[in-house]
Tab-separated table of C-alpha atoms and ligand atoms in Angstrom:
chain	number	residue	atom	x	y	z
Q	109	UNK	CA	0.000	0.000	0.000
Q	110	UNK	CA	2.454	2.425	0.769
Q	111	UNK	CA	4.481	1.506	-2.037
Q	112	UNK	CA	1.597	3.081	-4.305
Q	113	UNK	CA	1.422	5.889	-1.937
Q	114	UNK	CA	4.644	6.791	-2.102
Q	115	UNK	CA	4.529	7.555	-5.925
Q	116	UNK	CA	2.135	10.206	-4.980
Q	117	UNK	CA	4.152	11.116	-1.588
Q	118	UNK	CA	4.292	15.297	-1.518
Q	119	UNK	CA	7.722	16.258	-1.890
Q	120	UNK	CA	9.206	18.044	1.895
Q	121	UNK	CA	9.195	21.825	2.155
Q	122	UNK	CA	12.315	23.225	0.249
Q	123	UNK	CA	13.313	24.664	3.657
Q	124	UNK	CA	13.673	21.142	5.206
Q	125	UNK	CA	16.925	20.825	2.788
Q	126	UNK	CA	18.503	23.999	4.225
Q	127	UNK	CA	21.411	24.032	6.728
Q	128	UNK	CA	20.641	24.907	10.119
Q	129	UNK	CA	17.970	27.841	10.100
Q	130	UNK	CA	18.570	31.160	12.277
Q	131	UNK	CA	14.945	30.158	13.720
Q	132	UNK	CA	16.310	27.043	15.507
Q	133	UNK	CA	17.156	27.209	18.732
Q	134	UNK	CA	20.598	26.607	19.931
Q	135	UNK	CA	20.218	24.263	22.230
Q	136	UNK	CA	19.452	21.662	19.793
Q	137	UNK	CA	23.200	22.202	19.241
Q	138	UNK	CA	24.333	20.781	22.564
Q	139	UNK	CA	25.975	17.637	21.754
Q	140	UNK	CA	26.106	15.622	18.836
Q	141	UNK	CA	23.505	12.582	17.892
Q	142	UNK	CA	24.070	10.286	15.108
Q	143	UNK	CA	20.494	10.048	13.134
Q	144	UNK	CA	19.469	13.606	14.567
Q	145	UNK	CA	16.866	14.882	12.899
Q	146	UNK	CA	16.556	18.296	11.899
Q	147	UNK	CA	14.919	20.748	13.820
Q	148	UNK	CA	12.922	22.366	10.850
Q	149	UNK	CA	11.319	18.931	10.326
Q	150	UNK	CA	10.464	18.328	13.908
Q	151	UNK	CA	8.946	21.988	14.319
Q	152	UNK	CA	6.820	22.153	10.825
Q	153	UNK	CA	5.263	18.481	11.812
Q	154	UNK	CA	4.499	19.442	15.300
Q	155	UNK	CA	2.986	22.706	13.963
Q	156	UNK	CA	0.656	21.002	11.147
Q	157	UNK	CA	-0.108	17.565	13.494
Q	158	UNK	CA	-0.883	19.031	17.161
Q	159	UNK	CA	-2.389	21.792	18.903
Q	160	UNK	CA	-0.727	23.892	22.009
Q	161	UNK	CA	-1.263	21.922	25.119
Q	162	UNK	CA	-1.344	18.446	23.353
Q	163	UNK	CA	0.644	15.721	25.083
Q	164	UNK	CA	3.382	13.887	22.451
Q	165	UNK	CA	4.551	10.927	22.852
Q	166	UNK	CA	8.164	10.775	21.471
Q	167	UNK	CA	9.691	7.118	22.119
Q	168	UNK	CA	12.679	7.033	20.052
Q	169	UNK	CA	13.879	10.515	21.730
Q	170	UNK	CA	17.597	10.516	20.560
Q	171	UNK	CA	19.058	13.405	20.931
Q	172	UNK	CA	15.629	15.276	21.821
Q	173	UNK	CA	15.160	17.105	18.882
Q	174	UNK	CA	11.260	16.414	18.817
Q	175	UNK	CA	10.346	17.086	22.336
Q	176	UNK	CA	12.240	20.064	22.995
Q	177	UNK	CA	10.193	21.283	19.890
Q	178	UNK	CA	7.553	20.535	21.438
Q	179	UNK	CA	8.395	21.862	24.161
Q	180	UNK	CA	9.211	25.305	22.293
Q	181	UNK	CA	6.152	24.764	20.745
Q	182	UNK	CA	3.620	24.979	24.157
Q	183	UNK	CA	2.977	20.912	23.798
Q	184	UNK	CA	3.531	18.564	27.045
Q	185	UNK	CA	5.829	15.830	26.548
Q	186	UNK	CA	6.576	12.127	27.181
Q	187	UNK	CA	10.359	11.455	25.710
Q	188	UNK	CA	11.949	8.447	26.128
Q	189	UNK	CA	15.244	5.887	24.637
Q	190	UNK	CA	17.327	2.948	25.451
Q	191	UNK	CA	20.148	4.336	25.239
Q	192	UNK	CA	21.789	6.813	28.148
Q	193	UNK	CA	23.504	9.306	25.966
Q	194	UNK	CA	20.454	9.711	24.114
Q	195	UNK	CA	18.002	10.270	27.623
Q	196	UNK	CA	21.005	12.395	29.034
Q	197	UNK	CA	20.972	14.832	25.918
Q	198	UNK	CA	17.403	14.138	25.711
Q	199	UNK	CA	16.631	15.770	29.751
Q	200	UNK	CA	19.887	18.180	29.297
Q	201	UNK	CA	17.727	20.021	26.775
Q	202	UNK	CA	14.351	19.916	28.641
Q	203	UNK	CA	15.984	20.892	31.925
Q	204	UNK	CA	18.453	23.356	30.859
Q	205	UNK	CA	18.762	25.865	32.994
Q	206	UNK	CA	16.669	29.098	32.750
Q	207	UNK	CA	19.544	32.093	31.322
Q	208	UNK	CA	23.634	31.631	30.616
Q	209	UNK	CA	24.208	33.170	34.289
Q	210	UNK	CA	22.160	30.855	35.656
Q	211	UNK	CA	24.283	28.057	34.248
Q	212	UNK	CA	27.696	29.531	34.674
Q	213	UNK	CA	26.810	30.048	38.362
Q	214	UNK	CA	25.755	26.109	38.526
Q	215	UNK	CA	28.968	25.420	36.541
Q	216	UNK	CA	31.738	27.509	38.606
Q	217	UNK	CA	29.815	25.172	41.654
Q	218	UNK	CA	30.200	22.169	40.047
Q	219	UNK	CA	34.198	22.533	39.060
Q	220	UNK	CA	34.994	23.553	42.652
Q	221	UNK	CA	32.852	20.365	43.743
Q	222	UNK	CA	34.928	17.756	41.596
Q	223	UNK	CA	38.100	19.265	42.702
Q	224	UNK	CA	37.536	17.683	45.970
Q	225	UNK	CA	36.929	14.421	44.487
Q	226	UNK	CA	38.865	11.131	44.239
Q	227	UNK	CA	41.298	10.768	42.050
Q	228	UNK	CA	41.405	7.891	39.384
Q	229	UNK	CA	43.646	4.865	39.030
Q	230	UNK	CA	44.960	4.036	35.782
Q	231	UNK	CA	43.759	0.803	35.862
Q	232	UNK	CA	40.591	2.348	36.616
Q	233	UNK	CA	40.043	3.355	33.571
Q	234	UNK	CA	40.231	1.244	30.404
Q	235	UNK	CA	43.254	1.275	27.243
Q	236	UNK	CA	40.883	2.013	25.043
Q	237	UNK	CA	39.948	5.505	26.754
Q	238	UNK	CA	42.875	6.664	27.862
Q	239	UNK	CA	43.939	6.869	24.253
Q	240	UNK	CA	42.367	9.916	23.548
Q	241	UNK	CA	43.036	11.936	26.693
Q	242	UNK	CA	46.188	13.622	28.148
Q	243	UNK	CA	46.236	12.066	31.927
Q	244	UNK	CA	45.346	15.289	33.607
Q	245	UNK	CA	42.539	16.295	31.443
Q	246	UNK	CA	41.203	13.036	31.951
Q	247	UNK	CA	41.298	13.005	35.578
Q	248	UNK	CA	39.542	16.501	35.331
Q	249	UNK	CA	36.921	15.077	32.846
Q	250	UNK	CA	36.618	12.258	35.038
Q	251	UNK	CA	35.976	14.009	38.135
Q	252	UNK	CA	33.484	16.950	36.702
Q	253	UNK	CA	30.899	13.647	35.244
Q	254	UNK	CA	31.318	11.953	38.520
Q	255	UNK	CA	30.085	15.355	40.421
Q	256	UNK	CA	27.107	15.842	37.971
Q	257	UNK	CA	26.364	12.389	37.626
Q	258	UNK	CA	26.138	12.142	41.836
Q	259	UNK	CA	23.567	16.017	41.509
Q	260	UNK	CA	21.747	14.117	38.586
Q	261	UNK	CA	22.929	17.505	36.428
Q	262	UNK	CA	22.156	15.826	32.852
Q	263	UNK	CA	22.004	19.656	31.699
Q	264	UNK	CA	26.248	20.177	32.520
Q	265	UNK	CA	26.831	16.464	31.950
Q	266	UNK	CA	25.563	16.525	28.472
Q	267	UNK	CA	27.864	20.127	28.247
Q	268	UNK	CA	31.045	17.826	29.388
Q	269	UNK	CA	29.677	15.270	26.983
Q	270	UNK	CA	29.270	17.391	24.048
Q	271	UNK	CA	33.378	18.762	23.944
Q	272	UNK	CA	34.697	15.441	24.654
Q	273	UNK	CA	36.199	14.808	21.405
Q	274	UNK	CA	37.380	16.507	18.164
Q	275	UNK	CA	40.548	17.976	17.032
Q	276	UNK	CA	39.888	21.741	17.960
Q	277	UNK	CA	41.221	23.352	20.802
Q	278	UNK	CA	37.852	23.992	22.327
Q	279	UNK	CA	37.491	20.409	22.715
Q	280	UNK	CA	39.462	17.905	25.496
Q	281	UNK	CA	40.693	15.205	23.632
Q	282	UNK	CA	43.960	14.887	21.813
Q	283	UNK	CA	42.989	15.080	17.867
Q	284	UNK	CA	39.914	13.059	16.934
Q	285	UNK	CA	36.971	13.098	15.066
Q	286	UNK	CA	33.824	14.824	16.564
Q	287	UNK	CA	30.690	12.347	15.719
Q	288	UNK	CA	32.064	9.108	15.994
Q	289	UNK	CA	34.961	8.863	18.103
Q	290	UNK	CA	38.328	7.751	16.038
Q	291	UNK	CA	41.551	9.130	17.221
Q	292	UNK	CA	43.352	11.392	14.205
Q	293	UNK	CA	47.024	10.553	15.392
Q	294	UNK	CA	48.223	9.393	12.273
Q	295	UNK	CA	46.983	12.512	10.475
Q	296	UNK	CA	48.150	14.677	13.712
Q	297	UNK	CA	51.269	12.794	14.974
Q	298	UNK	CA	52.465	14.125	18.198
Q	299	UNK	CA	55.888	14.870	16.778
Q	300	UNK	CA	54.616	17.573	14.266
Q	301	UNK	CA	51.883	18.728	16.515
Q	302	UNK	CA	52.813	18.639	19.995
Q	303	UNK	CA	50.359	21.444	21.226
Q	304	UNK	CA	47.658	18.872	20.465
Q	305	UNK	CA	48.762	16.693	22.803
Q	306	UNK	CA	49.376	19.098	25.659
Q	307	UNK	CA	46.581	19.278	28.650
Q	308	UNK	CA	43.088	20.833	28.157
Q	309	UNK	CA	41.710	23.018	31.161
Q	310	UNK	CA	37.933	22.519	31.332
Q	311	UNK	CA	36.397	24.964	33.245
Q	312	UNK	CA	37.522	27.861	30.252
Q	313	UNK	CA	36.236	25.208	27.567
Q	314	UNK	CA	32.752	24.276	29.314
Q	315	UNK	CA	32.680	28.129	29.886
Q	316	UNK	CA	32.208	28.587	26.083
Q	317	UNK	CA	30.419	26.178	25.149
Q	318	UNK	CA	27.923	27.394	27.787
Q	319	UNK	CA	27.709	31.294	25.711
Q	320	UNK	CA	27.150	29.048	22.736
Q	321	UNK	CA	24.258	27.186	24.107
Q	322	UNK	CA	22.559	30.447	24.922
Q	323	UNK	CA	23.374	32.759	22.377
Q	324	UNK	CA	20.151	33.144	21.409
Q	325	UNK	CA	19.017	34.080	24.900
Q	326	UNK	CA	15.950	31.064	24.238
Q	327	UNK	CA	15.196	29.348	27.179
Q	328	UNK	CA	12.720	26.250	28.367
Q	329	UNK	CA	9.513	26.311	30.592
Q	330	UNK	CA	10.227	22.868	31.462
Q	331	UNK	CA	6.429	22.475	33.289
Q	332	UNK	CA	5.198	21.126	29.986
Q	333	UNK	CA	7.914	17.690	30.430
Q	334	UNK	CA	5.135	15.318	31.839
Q	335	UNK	CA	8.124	12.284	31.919
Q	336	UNK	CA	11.620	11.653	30.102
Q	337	UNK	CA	13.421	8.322	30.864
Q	338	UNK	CA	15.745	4.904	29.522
Q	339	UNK	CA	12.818	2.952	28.969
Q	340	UNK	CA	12.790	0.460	25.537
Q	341	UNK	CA	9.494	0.510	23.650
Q	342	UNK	CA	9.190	-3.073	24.644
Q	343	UNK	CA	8.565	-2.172	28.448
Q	344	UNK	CA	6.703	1.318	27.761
Q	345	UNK	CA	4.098	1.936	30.310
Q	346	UNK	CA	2.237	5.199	30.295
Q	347	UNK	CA	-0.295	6.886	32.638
Q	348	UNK	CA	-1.494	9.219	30.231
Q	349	UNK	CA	-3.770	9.117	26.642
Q	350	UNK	CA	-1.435	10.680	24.458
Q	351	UNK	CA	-2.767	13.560	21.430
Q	352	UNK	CA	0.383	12.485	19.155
Q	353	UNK	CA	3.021	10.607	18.500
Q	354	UNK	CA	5.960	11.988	16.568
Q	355	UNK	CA	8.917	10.045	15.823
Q	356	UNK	CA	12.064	8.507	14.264
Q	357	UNK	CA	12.174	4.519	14.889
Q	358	UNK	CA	16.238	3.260	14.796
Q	359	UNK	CA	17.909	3.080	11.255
Q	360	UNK	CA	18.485	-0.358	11.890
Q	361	UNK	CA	20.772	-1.414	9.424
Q	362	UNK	CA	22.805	1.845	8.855
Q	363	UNK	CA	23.708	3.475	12.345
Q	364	UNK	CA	24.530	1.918	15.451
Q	365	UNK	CA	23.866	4.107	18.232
Q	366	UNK	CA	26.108	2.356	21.202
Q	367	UNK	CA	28.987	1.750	19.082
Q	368	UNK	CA	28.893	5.050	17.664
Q	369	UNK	CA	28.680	6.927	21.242
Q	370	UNK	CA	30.667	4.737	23.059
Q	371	UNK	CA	33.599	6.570	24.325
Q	372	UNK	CA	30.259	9.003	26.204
Q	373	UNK	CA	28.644	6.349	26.670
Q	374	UNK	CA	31.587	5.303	28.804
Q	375	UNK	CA	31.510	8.134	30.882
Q	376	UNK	CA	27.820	7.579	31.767
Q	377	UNK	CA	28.432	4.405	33.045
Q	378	UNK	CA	31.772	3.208	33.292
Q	379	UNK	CA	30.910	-0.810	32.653
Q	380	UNK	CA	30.359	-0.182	29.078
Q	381	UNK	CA	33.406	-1.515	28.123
Q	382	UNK	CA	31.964	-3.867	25.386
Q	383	UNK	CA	30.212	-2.235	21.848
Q	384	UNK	CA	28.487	-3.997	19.671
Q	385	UNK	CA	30.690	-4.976	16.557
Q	386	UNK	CA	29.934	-3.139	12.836
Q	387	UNK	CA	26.689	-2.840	11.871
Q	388	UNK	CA	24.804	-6.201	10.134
Q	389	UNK	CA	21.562	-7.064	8.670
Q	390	UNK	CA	19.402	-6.142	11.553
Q	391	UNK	CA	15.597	-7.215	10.713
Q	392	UNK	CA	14.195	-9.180	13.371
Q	393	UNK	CA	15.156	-7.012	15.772
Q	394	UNK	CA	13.410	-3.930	13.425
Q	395	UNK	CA	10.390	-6.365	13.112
Q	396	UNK	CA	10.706	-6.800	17.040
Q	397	UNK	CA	10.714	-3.100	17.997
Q	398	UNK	CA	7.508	-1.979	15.100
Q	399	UNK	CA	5.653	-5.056	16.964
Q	400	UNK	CA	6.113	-3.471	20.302
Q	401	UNK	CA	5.553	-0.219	18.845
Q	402	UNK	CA	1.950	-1.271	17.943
Q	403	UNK	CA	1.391	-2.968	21.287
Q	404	UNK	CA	2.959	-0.350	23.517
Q	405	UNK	CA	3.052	2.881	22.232
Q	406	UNK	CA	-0.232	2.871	19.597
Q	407	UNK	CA	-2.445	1.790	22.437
Q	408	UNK	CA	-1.949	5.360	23.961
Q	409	UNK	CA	-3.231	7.628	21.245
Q	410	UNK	CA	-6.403	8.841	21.073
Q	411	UNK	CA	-9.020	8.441	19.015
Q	412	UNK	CA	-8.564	10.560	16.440
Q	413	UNK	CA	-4.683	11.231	17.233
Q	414	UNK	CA	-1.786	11.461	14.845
Q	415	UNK	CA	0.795	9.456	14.532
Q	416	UNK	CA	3.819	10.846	12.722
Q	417	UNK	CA	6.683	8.373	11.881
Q	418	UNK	CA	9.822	9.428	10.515
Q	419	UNK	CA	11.287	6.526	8.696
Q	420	UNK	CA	14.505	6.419	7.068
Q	421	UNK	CA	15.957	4.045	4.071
Q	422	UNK	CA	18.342	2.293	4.482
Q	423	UNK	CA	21.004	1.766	1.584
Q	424	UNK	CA	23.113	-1.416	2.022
Q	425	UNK	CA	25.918	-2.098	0.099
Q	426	UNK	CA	24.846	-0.072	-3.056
Q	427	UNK	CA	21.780	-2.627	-3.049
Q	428	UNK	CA	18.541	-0.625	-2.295
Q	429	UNK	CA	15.669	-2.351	-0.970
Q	430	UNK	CA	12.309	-1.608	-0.089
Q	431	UNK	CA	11.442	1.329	2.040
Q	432	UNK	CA	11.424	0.096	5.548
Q	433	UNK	CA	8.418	2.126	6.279
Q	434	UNK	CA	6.297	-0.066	3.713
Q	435	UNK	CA	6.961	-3.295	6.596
Q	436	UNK	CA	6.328	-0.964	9.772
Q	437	UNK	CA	2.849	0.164	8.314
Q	438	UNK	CA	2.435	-3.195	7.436
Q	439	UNK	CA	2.793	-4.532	11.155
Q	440	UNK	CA	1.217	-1.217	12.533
Q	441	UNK	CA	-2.156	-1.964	10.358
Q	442	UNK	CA	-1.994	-5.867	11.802
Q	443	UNK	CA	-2.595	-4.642	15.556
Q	444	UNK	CA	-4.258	-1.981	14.493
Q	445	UNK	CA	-6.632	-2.378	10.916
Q	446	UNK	CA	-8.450	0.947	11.973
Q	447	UNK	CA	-4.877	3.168	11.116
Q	448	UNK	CA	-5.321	5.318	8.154
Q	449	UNK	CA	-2.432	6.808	5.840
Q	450	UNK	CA	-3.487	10.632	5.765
Q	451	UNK	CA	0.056	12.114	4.168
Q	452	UNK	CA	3.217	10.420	2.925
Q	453	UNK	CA	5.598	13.134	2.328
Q	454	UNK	CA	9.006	12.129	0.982
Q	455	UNK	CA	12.346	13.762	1.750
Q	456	UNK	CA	15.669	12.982	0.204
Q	457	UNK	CA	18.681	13.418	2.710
Q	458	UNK	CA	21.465	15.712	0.912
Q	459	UNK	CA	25.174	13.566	1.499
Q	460	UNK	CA	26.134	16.365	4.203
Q	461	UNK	CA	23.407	14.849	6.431
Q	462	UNK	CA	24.531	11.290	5.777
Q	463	UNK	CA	26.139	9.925	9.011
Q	464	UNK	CA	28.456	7.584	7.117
Q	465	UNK	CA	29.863	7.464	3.661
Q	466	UNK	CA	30.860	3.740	3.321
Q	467	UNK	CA	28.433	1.232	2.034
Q	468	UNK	CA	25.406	1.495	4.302
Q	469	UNK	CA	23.672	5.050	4.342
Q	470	UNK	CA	20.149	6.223	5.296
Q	471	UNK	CA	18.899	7.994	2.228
Q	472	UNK	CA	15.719	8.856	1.756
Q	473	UNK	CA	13.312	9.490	4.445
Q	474	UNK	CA	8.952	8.811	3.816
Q	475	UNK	CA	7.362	10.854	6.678
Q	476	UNK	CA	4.471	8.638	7.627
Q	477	UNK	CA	1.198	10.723	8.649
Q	478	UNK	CA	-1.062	7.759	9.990
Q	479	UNK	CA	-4.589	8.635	12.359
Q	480	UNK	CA	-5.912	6.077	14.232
Q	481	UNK	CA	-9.601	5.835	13.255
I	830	SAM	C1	16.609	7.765	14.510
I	830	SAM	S1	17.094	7.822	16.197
I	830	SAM	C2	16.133	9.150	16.853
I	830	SAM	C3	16.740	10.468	16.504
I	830	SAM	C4	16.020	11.649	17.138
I	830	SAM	N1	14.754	11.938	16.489
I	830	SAM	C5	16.926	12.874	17.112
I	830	SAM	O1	16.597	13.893	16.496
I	830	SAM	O2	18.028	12.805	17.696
I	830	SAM	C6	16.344	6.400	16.879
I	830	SAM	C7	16.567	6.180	18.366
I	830	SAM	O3	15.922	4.961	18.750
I	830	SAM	C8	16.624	4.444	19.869
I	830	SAM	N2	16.237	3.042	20.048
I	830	SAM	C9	16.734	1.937	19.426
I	830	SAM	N3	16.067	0.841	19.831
I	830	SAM	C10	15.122	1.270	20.735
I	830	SAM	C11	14.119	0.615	21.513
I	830	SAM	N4	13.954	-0.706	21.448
I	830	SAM	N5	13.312	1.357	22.320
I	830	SAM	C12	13.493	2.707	22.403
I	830	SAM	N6	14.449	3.379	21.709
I	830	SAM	C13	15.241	2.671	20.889
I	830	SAM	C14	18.089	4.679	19.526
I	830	SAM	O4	18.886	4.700	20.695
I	830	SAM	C15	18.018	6.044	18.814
I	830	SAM	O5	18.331	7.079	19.699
């Protein structure tokens, strides 16, 4: 069915293809999120598929670009992920604090609070992570997510998170790519760059990143974030009839979200040692999570209710399949035979938003517009 429908799909708003839009605010810009969906898209759906005051149900939060919309947008919000970076970023945005000064005076508390904290033991800390860091800035780092981690400060966490790794000098780690962390030594050896290697202060760094985050003096009225949490779709239980759902179910086959956030994913919980190996054919477990889906998260909306499903396509090897949003409406309509397709709007993903240019890519996204009759 959708395969017919999507010949007639409406093509996206041109303005969905441009870069990041003076109109967005800045916090989306905290941290990075593989898969993060642009902020234009998130608003303009939002705007056309709920009314102020709605509640939306967003269960594939990421990085919280849908939510904090929302938010922005007067809704009330239910956000939730499985994985912690995602529900850190996800609550660091709803529960930023209110103006910069506000956060600068939380932050100058914070870095005399970790100070005073135990120090780390090499073997405390794992090969693999001590790669990227010089031993001081590390120890700094360390200390810093250990104080926010013990004030549950996901706001200054996701801050610490979000200039952990790159090869500028407003980040800590010695020279490494920003997105996915891979350390750049061979292209940056220490003997031709030394200042590179040398130790980062923090509190100068977190200072700017915090007159980034509010440079457009935008702030959150976080009484509209009804409950944010690491909760899989498999085991969602709500208290609440939801007006909408709007979101972006895993790109299954292309991105890998523990893998590619592992290095912060280790400093939100230091067992991670273990990442799951490169990406593979991955559809039972896409099957698994549209099945719960139906059960768990469709049972919610009203009567009436959108839902709005992002879905992208994924690419694999050069060999393009189906549209995996052809199978989830396929499942969706199996639990539920009342769901009707009221849009299909297709939007092709320009290479600059591509999280990966090796074989398997997300490429076109079909923006889903179901109502449950
Ligand atoms: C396409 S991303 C969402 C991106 C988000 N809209 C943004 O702008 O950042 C899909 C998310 O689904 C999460 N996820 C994967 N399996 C899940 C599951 N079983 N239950 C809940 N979330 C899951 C991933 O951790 C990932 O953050």
């Amino acid at each position: 069915m959708i395969g017919q429908l999507a010949a007639t799909a409406e093509a996206a708003p041109h303005e969905w293809k441009q870069p990041a839009l003076d109109a967005d605010a800045r916090l989306h810009q905290l941290a990075p999120y593989i898969g993060k969906l642009k902020p234009v898209i998130a608003r303009q759906l939002l705007q056309r598929f709920t009314a102020p005051g709605d509640i939306v149900l967003d269960c594939f939060s990421g990085s919280g670009t849908i939510p904090l919309e929302a938010l922005l947008l007067g809704r009330r919000v239910l956000a939730f992920d499985t994985n912690p970076y995602a529900v850190a970023l996800t609550r660091a945005k709803l529960e930023a604090p209110v103006s910069l000064e506000a956060a600068a005076h939380r932050l100058t508390q914070r870095l005399v609070a970790a100070r005073e904290r135990p120090r780390y033991a090499d073997e405390d800390v794992p090969d693999w992570v001590r790669k990227f860091f010089h031993p001081e800035t590390l120890q700094n780092a360390l200390q810093f997510a250990d104080e926010c981690l013990e004030k549950d400060d996901q706001f200054l966490l996701a801050c610490l998170l979000s200039i952990l790794h790159h090869q500028r000098p407003g980040f800590l780690s010695y020279p490494s790519s920003h997105l996915v962390p891979y350390l750049r030594d061979r292209k940056f050896p220490r003997t031709d760059y030394p200042e590179m290697y040398t130790e980062r202060a923090l509190a100068p760094r977190l200072a700017a990143k915090l007159r980034r985050a509010y440079k457009d003096g935008r702030s959150v009225d976080r009484t509209g974030v009804l409950k944010v949490g690491q909760v899989g779709v498999a085991d969602l239980r709500l208290d609440y009839e939801v007006d909408a759902i709007v979101t972006s179910p895993p790109y299954m086959n292309a991105l890998d979200y523990v893998r590619d956030n592992r290095l912060r994913m280790w400093f939100l919980d230091r067992r991670t040692a273990n990442y799951s190996p490169e990406p593979t054919e991955k559809q039972g477990q896409s099957d698994a999570i549209t099945a719960a889906f139906a059960r768990n998260a469709l049972k919610y909306l009203r009567q009436g209710g959108h839902c709005v499903l992002i879905v992208g396509e994924t690419v694999l090897r050069k060999r393009i399949k189906s549209h995996p949003a052809e199978r989830i409406f396929a499942t969706l309509v199996e639990e539920y035979p009342t769901l009707r397709v009221e849009q299909v709007i297709q939007d092709e993903i320009p290479d600059v938003r591509r999280s990966r240019n090796t074989g398997s890519a997300t490429k076109r996204e079909l923006i889903l517009v179901l109502k449950k009759g």
